[in-house]
Coordinates of C-alpha atoms in Angstrom, one line a residue:
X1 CA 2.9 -54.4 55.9
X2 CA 5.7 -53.3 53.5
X3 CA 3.3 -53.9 50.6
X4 CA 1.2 -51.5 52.6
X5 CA 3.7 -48.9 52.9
X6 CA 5.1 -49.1 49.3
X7 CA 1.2 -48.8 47.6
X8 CA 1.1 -45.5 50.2
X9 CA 4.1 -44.2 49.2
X10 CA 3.5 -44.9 45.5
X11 CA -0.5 -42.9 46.0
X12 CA 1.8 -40.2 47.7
X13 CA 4.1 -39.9 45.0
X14 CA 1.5 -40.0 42.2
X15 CA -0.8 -37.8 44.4
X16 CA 2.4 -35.2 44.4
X17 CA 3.1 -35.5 40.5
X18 CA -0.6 -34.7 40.2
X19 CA -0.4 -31.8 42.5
X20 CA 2.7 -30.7 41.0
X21 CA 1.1 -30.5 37.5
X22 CA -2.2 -29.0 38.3
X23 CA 0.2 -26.6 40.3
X24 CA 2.5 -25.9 37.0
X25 CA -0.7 -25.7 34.5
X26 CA -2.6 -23.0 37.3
X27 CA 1.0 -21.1 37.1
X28 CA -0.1 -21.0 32.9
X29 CA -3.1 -19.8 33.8
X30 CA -1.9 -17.1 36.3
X31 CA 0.5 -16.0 34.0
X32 CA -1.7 -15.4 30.8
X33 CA -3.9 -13.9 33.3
X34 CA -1.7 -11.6 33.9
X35 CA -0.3 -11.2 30.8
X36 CA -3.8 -10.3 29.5
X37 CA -4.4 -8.1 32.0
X38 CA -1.2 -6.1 32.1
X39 CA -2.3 -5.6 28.3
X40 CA -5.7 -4.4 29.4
X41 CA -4.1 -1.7 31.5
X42 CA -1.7 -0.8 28.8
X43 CA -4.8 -0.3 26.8
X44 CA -6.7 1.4 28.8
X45 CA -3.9 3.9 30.1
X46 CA -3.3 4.6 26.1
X47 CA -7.3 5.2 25.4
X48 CA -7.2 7.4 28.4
X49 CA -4.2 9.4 27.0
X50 CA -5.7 9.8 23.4
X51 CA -8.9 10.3 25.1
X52 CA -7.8 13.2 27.8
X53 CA -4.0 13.9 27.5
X54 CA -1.7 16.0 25.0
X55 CA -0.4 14.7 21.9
X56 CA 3.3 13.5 21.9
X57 CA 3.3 15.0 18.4
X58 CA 4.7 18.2 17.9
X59 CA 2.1 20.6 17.8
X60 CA 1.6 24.1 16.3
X61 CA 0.1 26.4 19.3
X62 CA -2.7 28.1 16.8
X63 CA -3.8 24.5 16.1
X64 CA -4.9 23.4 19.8
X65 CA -8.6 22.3 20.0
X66 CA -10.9 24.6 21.2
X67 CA -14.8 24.7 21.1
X68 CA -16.6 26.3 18.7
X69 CA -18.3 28.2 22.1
X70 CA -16.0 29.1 23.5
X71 CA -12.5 29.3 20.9
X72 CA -13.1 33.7 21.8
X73 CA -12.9 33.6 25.2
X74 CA -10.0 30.7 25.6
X75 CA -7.7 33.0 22.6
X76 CA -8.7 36.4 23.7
X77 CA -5.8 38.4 25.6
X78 CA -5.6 41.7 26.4
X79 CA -2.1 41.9 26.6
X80 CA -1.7 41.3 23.3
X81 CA -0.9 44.7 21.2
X82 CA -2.4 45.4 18.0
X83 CA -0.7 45.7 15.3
X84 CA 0.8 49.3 15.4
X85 CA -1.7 51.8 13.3
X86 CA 1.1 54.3 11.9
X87 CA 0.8 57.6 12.7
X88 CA 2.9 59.5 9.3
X89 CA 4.1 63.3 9.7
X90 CA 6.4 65.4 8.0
X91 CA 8.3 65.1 11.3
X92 CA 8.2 61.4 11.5
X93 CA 7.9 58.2 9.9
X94 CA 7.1 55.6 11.4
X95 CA 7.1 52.0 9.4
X96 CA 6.7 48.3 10.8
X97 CA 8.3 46.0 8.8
X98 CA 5.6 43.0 9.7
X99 CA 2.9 45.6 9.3
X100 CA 3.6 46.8 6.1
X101 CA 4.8 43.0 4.5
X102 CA 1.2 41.8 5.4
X103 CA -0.5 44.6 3.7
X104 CA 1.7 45.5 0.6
X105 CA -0.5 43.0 -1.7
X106 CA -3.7 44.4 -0.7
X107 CA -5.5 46.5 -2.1
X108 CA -5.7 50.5 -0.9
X109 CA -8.7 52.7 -0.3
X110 CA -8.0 55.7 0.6
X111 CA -10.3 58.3 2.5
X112 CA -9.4 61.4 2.6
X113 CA -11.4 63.6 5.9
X114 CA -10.5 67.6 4.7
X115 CA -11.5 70.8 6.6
X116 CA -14.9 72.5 4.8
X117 CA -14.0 75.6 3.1
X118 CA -15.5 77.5 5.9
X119 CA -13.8 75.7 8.8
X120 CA -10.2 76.5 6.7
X121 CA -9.9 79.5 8.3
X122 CA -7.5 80.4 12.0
X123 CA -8.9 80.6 15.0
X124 CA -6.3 83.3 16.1
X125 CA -6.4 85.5 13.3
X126 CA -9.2 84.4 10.8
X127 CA -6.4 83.9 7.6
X128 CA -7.0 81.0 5.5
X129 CA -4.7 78.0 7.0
X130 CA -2.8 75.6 5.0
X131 CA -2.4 72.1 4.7
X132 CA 1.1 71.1 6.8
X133 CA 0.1 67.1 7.2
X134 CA -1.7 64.2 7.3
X135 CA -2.2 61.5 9.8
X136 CA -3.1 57.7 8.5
X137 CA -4.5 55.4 10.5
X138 CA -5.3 52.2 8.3
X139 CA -7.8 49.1 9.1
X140 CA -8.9 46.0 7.4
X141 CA -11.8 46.2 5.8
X142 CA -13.6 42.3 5.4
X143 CA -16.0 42.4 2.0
X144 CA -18.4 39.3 2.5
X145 CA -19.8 37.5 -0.4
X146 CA -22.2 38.9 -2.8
X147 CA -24.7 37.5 -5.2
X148 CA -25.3 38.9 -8.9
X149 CA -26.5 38.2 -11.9
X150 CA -24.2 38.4 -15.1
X151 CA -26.0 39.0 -18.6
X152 CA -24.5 37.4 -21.5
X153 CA -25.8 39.2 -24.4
X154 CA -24.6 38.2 -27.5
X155 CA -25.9 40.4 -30.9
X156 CA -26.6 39.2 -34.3
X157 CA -26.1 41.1 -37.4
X158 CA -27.5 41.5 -40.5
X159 CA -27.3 43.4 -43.6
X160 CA -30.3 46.3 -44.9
X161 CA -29.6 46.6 -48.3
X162 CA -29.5 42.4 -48.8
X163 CA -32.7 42.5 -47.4
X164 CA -34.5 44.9 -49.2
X165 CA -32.6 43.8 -52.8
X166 CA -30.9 40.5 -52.7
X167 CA -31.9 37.2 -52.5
X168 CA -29.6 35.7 -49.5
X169 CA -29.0 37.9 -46.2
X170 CA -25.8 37.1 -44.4
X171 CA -26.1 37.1 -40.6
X172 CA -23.1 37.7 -38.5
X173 CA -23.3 37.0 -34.7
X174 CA -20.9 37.9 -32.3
X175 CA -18.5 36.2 -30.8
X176 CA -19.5 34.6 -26.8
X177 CA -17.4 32.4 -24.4
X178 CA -18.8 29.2 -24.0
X179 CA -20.8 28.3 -21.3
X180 CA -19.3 26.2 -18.5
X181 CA -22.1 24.3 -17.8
X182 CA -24.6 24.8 -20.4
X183 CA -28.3 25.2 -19.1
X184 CA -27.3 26.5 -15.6
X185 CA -26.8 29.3 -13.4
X186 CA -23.7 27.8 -12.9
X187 CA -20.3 30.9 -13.8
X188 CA -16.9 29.9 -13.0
X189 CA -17.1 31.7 -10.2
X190 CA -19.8 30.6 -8.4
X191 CA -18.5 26.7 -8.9
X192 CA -15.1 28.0 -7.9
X193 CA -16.7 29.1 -4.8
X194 CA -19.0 26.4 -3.7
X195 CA -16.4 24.2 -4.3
X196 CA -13.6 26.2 -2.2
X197 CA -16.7 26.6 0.9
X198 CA -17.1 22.7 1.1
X199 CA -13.0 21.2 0.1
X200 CA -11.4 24.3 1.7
X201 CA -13.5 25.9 4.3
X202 CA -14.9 22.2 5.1
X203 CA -18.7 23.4 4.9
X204 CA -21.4 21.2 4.3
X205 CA -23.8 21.8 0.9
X206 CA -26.2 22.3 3.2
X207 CA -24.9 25.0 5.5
X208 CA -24.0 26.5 1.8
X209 CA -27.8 26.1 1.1
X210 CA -29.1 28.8 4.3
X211 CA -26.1 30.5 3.5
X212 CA -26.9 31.2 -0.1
X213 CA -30.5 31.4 1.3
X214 CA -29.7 34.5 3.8
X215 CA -27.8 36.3 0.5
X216 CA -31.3 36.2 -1.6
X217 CA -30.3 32.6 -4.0
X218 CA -32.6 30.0 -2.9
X219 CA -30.6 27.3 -4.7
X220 CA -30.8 23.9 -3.5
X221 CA -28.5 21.2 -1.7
X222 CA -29.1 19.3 -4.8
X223 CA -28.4 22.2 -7.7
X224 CA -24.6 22.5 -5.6
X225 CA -23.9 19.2 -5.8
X226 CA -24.9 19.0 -9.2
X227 CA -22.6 21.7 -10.2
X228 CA -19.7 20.4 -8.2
X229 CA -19.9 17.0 -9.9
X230 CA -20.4 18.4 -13.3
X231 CA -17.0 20.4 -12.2
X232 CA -15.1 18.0 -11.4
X233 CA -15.7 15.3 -13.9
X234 CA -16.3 17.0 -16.6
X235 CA -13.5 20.0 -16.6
X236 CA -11.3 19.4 -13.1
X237 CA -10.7 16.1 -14.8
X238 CA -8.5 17.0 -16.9
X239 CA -6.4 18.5 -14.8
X240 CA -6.2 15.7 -12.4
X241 CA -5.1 13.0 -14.8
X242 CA -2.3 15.7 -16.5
X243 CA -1.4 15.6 -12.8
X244 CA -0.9 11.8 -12.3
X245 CA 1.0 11.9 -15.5
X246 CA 3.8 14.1 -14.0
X247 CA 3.2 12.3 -10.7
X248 CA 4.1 9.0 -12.3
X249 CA 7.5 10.1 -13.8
X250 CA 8.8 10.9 -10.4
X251 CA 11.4 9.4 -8.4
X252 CA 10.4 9.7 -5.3
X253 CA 6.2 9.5 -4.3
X254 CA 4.4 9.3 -0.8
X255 CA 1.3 7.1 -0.4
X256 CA -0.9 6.6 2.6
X257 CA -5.1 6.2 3.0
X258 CA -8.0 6.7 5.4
X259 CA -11.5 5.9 5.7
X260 CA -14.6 7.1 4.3
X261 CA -17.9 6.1 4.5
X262 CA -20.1 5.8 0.9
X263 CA -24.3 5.2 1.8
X264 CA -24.8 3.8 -2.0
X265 CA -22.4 1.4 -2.9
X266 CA -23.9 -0.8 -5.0
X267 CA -24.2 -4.3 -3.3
X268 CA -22.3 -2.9 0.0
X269 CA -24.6 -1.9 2.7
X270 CA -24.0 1.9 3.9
X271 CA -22.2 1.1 6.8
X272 CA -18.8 -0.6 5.0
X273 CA -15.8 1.1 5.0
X274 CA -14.6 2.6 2.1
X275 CA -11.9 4.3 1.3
X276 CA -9.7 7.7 0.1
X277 CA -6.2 6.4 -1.1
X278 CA -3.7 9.5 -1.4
X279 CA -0.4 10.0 -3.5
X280 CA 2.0 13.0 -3.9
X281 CA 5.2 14.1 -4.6
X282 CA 8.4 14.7 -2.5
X283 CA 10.2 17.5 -1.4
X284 CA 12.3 17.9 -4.9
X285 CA 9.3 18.1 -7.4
X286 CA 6.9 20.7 -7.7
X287 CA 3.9 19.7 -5.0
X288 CA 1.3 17.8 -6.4
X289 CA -1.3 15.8 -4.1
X290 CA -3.7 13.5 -5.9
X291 CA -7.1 11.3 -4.1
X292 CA -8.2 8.1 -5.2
X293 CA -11.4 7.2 -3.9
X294 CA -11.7 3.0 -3.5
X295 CA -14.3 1.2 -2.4
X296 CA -11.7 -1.0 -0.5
X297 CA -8.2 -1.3 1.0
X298 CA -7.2 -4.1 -1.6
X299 CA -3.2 -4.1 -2.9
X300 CA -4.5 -3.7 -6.7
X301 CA -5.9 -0.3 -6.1
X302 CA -2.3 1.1 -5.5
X303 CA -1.0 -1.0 -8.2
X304 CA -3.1 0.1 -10.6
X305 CA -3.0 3.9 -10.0
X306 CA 0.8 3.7 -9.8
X307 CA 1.1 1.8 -12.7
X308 CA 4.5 2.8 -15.1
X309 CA 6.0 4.3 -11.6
X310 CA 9.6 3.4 -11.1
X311 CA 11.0 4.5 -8.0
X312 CA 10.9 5.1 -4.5
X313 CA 7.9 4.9 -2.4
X314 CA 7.0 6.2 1.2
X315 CA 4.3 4.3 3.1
X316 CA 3.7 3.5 6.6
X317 CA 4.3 0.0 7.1
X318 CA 0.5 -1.5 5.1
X319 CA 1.3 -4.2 3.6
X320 CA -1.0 -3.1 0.1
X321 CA 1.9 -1.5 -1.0
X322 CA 4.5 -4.7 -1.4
X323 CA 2.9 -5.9 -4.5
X324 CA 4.3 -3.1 -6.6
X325 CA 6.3 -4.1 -9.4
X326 CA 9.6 -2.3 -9.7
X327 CA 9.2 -0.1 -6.7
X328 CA 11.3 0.0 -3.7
X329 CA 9.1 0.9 -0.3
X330 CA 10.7 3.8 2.0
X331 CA 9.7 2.7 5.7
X332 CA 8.3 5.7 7.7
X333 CA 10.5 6.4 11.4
X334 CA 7.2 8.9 13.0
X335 CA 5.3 5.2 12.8
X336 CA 8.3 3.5 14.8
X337 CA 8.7 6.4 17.0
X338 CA 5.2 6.8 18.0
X339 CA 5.3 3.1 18.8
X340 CA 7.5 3.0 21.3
X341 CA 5.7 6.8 22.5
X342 CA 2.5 4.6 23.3
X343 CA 4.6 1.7 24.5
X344 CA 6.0 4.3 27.4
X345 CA 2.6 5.9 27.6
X346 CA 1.2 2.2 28.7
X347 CA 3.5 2.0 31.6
X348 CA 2.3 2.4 34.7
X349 CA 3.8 5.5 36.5
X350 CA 6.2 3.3 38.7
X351 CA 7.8 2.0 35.9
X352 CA 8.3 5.7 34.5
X353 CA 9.6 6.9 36.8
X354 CA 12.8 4.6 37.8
X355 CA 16.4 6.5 37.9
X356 CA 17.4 4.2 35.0
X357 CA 15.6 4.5 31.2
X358 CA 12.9 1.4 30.7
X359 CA 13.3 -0.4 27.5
X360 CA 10.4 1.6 26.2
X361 CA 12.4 5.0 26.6
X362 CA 15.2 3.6 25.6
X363 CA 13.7 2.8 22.0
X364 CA 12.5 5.9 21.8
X365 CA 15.6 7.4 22.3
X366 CA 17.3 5.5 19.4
X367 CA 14.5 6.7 17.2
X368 CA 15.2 10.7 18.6
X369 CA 18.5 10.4 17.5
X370 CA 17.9 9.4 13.9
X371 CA 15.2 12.8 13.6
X372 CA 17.9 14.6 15.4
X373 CA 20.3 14.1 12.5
X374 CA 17.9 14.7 9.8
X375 CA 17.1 18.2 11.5
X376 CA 21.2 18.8 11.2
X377 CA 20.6 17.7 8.1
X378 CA 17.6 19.6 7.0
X379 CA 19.4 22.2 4.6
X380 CA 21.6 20.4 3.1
X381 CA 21.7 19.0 -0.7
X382 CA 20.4 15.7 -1.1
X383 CA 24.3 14.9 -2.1
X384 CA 25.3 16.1 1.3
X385 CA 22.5 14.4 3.2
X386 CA 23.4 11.5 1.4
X387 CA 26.8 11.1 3.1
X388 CA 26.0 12.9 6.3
X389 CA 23.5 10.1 6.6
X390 CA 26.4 7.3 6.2
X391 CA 28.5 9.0 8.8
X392 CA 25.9 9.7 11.6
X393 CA 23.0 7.9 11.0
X394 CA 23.9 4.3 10.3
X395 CA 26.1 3.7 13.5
X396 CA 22.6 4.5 15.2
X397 CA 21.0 2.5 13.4
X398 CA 23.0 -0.2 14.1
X399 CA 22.8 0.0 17.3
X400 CA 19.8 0.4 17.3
X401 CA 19.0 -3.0 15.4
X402 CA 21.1 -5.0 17.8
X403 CA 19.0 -3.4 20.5
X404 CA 15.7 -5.2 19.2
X405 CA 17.3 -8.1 18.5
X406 CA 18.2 -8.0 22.4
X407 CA 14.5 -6.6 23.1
X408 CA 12.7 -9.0 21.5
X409 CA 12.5 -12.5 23.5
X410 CA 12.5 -10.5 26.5
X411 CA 9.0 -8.6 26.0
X412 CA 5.8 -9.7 25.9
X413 CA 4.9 -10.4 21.8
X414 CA 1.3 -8.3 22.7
X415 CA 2.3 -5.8 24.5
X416 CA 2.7 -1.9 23.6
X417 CA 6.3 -2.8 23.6
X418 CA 6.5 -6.2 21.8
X419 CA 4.6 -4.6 19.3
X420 CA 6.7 -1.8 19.0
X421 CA 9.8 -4.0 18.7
X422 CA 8.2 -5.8 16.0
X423 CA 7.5 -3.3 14.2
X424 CA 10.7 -2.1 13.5
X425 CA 11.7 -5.6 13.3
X426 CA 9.6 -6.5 10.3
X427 CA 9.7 -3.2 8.3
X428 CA 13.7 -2.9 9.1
X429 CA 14.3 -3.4 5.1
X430 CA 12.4 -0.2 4.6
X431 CA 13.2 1.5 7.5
X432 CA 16.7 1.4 6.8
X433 CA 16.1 2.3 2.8
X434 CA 16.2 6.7 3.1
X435 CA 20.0 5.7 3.1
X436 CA 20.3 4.9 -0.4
X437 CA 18.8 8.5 -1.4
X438 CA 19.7 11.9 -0.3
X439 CA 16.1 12.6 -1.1
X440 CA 14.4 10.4 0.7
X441 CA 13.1 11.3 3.9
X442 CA 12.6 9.7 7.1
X443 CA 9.2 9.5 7.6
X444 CA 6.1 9.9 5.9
X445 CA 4.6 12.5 7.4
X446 CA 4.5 14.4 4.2
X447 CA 1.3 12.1 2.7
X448 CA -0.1 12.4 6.2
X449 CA 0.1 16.0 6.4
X450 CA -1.8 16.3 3.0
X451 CA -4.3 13.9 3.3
X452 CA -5.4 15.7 6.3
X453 CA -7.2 18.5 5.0
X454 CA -9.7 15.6 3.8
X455 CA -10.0 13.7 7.3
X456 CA -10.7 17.2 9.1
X457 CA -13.4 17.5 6.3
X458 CA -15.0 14.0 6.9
X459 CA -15.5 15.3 10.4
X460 CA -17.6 18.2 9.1
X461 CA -19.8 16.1 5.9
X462 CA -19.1 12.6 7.5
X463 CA -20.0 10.8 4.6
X464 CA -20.6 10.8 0.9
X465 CA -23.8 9.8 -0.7
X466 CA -22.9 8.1 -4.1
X467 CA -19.7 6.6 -5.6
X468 CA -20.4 9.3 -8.3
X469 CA -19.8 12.1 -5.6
X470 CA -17.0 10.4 -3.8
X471 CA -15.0 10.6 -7.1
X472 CA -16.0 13.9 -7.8
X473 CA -14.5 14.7 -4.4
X474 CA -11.3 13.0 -5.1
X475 CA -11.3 15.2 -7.9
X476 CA -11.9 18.7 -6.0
X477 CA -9.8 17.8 -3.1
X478 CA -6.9 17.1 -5.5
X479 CA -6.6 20.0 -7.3
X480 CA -7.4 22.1 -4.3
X481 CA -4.8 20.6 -2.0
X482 CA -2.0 20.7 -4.9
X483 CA -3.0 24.6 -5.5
X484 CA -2.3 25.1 -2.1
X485 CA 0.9 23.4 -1.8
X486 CA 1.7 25.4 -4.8
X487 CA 0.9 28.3 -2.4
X488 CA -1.9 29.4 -4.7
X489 CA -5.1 30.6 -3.3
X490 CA -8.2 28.0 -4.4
X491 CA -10.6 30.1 -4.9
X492 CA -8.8 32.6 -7.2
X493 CA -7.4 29.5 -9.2
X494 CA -10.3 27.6 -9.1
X495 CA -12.1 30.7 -11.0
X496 CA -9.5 31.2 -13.2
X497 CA -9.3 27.5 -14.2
X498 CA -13.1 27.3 -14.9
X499 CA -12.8 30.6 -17.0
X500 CA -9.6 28.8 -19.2
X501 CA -10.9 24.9 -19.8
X502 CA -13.5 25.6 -21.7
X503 CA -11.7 27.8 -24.1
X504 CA -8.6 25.8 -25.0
X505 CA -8.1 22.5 -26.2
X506 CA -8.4 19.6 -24.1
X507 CA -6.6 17.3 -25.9
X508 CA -3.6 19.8 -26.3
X509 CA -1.0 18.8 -23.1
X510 CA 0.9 22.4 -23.6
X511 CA -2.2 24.2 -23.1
X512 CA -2.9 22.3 -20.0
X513 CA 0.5 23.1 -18.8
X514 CA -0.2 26.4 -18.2
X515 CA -3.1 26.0 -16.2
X516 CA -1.3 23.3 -13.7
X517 CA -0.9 24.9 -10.0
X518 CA 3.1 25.3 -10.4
X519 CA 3.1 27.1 -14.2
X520 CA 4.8 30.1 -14.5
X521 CA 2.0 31.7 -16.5
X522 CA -0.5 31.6 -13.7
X523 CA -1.8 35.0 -13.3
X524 CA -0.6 37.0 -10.4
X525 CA -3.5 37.3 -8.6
X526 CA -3.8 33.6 -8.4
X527 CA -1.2 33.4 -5.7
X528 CA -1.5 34.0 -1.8
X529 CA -0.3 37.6 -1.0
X530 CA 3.5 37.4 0.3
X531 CA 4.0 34.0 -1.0
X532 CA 4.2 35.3 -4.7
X533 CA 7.2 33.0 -6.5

């Protein structure tokens, strides 16, 4: 009987271990379960608020999305005054200071409405009346594009009297600018223009087909892209390499890249990825904004465009850029702040809305801070910033790192949070580096803001057709983008550029330097009205 008992209570006992460890793996289970799906709801609640919601970015008002249909009828307000038409008297003058700073660079035509001889006489008294005033009222007149043809007729010479007694008869011809694309219709100013409608305007060589179509030019899809690659590669060049030599003596430089989509790649089928790698200057250097079009995301594309650069460089975390020689990466603080954004976005609306900050507010709060001082800072000279940064920033930053350290084994590695906290974790090295350098900044929202001008266009051509083009446009939408950081307007420069290059000496860098988008000897009318250095 007690041999009985003990074999029972040794099944029980084994029966219980069993139970106990089935029990401990299902609580494994249970718990990746719902780890996974807590990060399924995190997900979903952040595709939902990029889907539907308003960006936590700030925002300019005139830049919300509206539909093409219906962009009228959203903007349109009828409280809104127009801008005051000035009514000018001998009795009273009356001048708006907005008005008249918008319109000072325009230029004036006048027309003048006068009383008929006959109608110049009093209604009282019949006497001829005199002029005592006028009344201006002044509107904006729009001039659309227009189509002509320009004759270049170049005459040859010859002498009479040679030809009727000597035996040779010089011929003199006179002098005629060179043709900037020999063999085509192609002036300056009709590739300046194509080119500003499709890396400025964001149209489509098509759309500029039926709308050169509708002005009486049926030129073809094919004819504009020829001219814009024979533009860019065989003249725009030039400019874009004197460019990245100026670029590449800098200090300071911002990188970042994007996507874009190339059908003929040679051994890549047309749906790989592809893409548009972008470098410019910072805030102390003239502006100058340079695309490299890659067919991948490879670290030797940004090693070998930035070869010979010694300095500092912005990114946003990729870890492409840590093969650089002699280059010390600059961490960006909008990529760690809009972490721990999504991180509180993910949260369900319980958790938000607690009297006491979740750890996901609370690292965004540290981040705040650190923009909140560069804001203060924002004026000052980059000597100033310097030690203003020592004082108020680095306490917050230390803080801010014993914070993560906290953070970190309590979160979930996956999670909007965990990834947040890793972030900042990994790329604290060159997070922390804007305090070596007045000049640095804090984030890297300056490449972001300049490369997109191209993304917006990818939404409007989609793709590009042939590596050919997609260099062509790395081309265009360099020199376009640094002309109008240089607060030049494209199409004016373009046409002036395309008028100079063929008439100087390529080879010659001081003759280049006058036609790069920050020279001095840039005509006036090359610069936006009111913005004139």
């Amino acid at each position: 009987m007690p041999f009985i008992m003990e074999k029972s209570v040794a099944v029980i006992s084994s029966t219980i271990e069993e139970l106990a460890a089935k029990n401990m793996e299902l609580e494994k289970q249970n718990e990746a379960l719902q780890a996974k799906l807590n990060w399924l709801e995190e997900q979903f609640r952040l595709s939902q608020q990029r889907k539907f919601g308003a960006s936590s970015e700030k925002t300019n008002p005139d830049q919300l999305a509206l539909s093409l249909f219906n962009e009228a009828e959203v903007t349109a307000d009828e409280k809104v005054e127009e801008p005051t038409l000035e009514s000018i008297t001998y009795r009273r003058k009356k001048r708006t200071g907005q008005i008249e700073a918008m319109l000072e660079n325009l230029p004036t035509e006048t027309i003048h409405y006068r009383l008929s001889e006959e109608e110049q006489a009093c209604l009282c008294c019949g006497e001829q009346v005199h002029e005592m005033s006028t009344e201006v009222r002044r509107e904006l007149k729009v001039i659309p594009a227009q189509v002509k043809v320009v004759e270049h007729v170049r005459h040859v010479y010859s002498c009479r009297n040679c030809e009727r007694e000597g035996t040779e008869t010089p011929i003199v011809t006179a002098k005629m600018p060179a043709p900037m694309y020999p063999g085509s219709l192609a002036s300056p100013s009709a590739m300046a223009y194509i080119m500003n409608q499709k890396y400025v305007e964001g149209m489509p060589l098509y759309r500029q087909e039926k709308q050169l179509e509708r002005l009486g030019v049926p030129l073809s899809r094919q004819t504009l892209a020829n001219w814009m690659m024979y533009g860019a590669t065989h003249w725009l060049i030039h400019l874009y390499e004197h460019i990245r030599t100026y670029l590449l003596i800098q200090d300071v430089i911002h990188a970042d890249e994007t996507t874009l989509q190339v059908l003929a790649e040679p051994g890549r089928p047309a749906t790989s990825k592809s893409y548009m790698w972008l470098y410019r200057t910072g805030r102390d250097a003239s502006a100058a904004v340079l695309y490299d079009y890659q067919q991948t995301r490879a670290a030797k594309h940004p090693k070998a465009f930035l070869s010979g650069f010694k300095g500092y460089l912005h990114v946003d975390g990729y870890q492409g850029y840590n093969d650089i020689p002699k280059v010390k990466l600059v961490g960006c603080w909008a990529h760690s702040r809009r972490k721990f954004d999504e991180a509180l976005t993910a949260l369900p609306a319980e958790a938000k809305n607690k009297e006491t900050p979740c750890a996901a507010e609370e690292g965004l709060r540290f981040c705040n801070q650190l923009f909140a001082i560069e804001r203060a800072l924002k004026d000052h000279s980059p000597e100033e910033r310097y030690k203003e940064r020592l004082e108020r920033s680095q306490p917050v930053l230390d803080a801010f790192s014993t914070w993560l350290q906290t953070q970190s084994p309590r979160v979930a590695p996956k999670s909007a949070l965990g990834q947040a906290i890793k972030y900042c974790r990994n790329q604290w090295t060159c997070l922390t580096m804007f305090l070596q350098d007045g000049r640095l900044e804090i984030d890297n929202n300056r490449a972001e803001r300049a490369i997109k001008p191209f993304v917006i266009g990818r939404k409007n051509w989609l793709f590009s057709q042939s590596m050919k083009g997609a260099k062509a446009s790395a081309i265009a939408y360099s020199i376009v983008e640094t002309a109008k950081e240089n607060q030049l307007n494209p199409l004016v420069y373009l046409t002036h550029v395309f008028e100079q290059l063929p008439l100087i000496d390529l080879e010659d860098s001081k003759a280049l330097d006058q036609l790069l988008p920050w020279s001095e000897t840039l005509p006036t009318n090359c610069h936006v009205p009111n913005k004139t250095k």
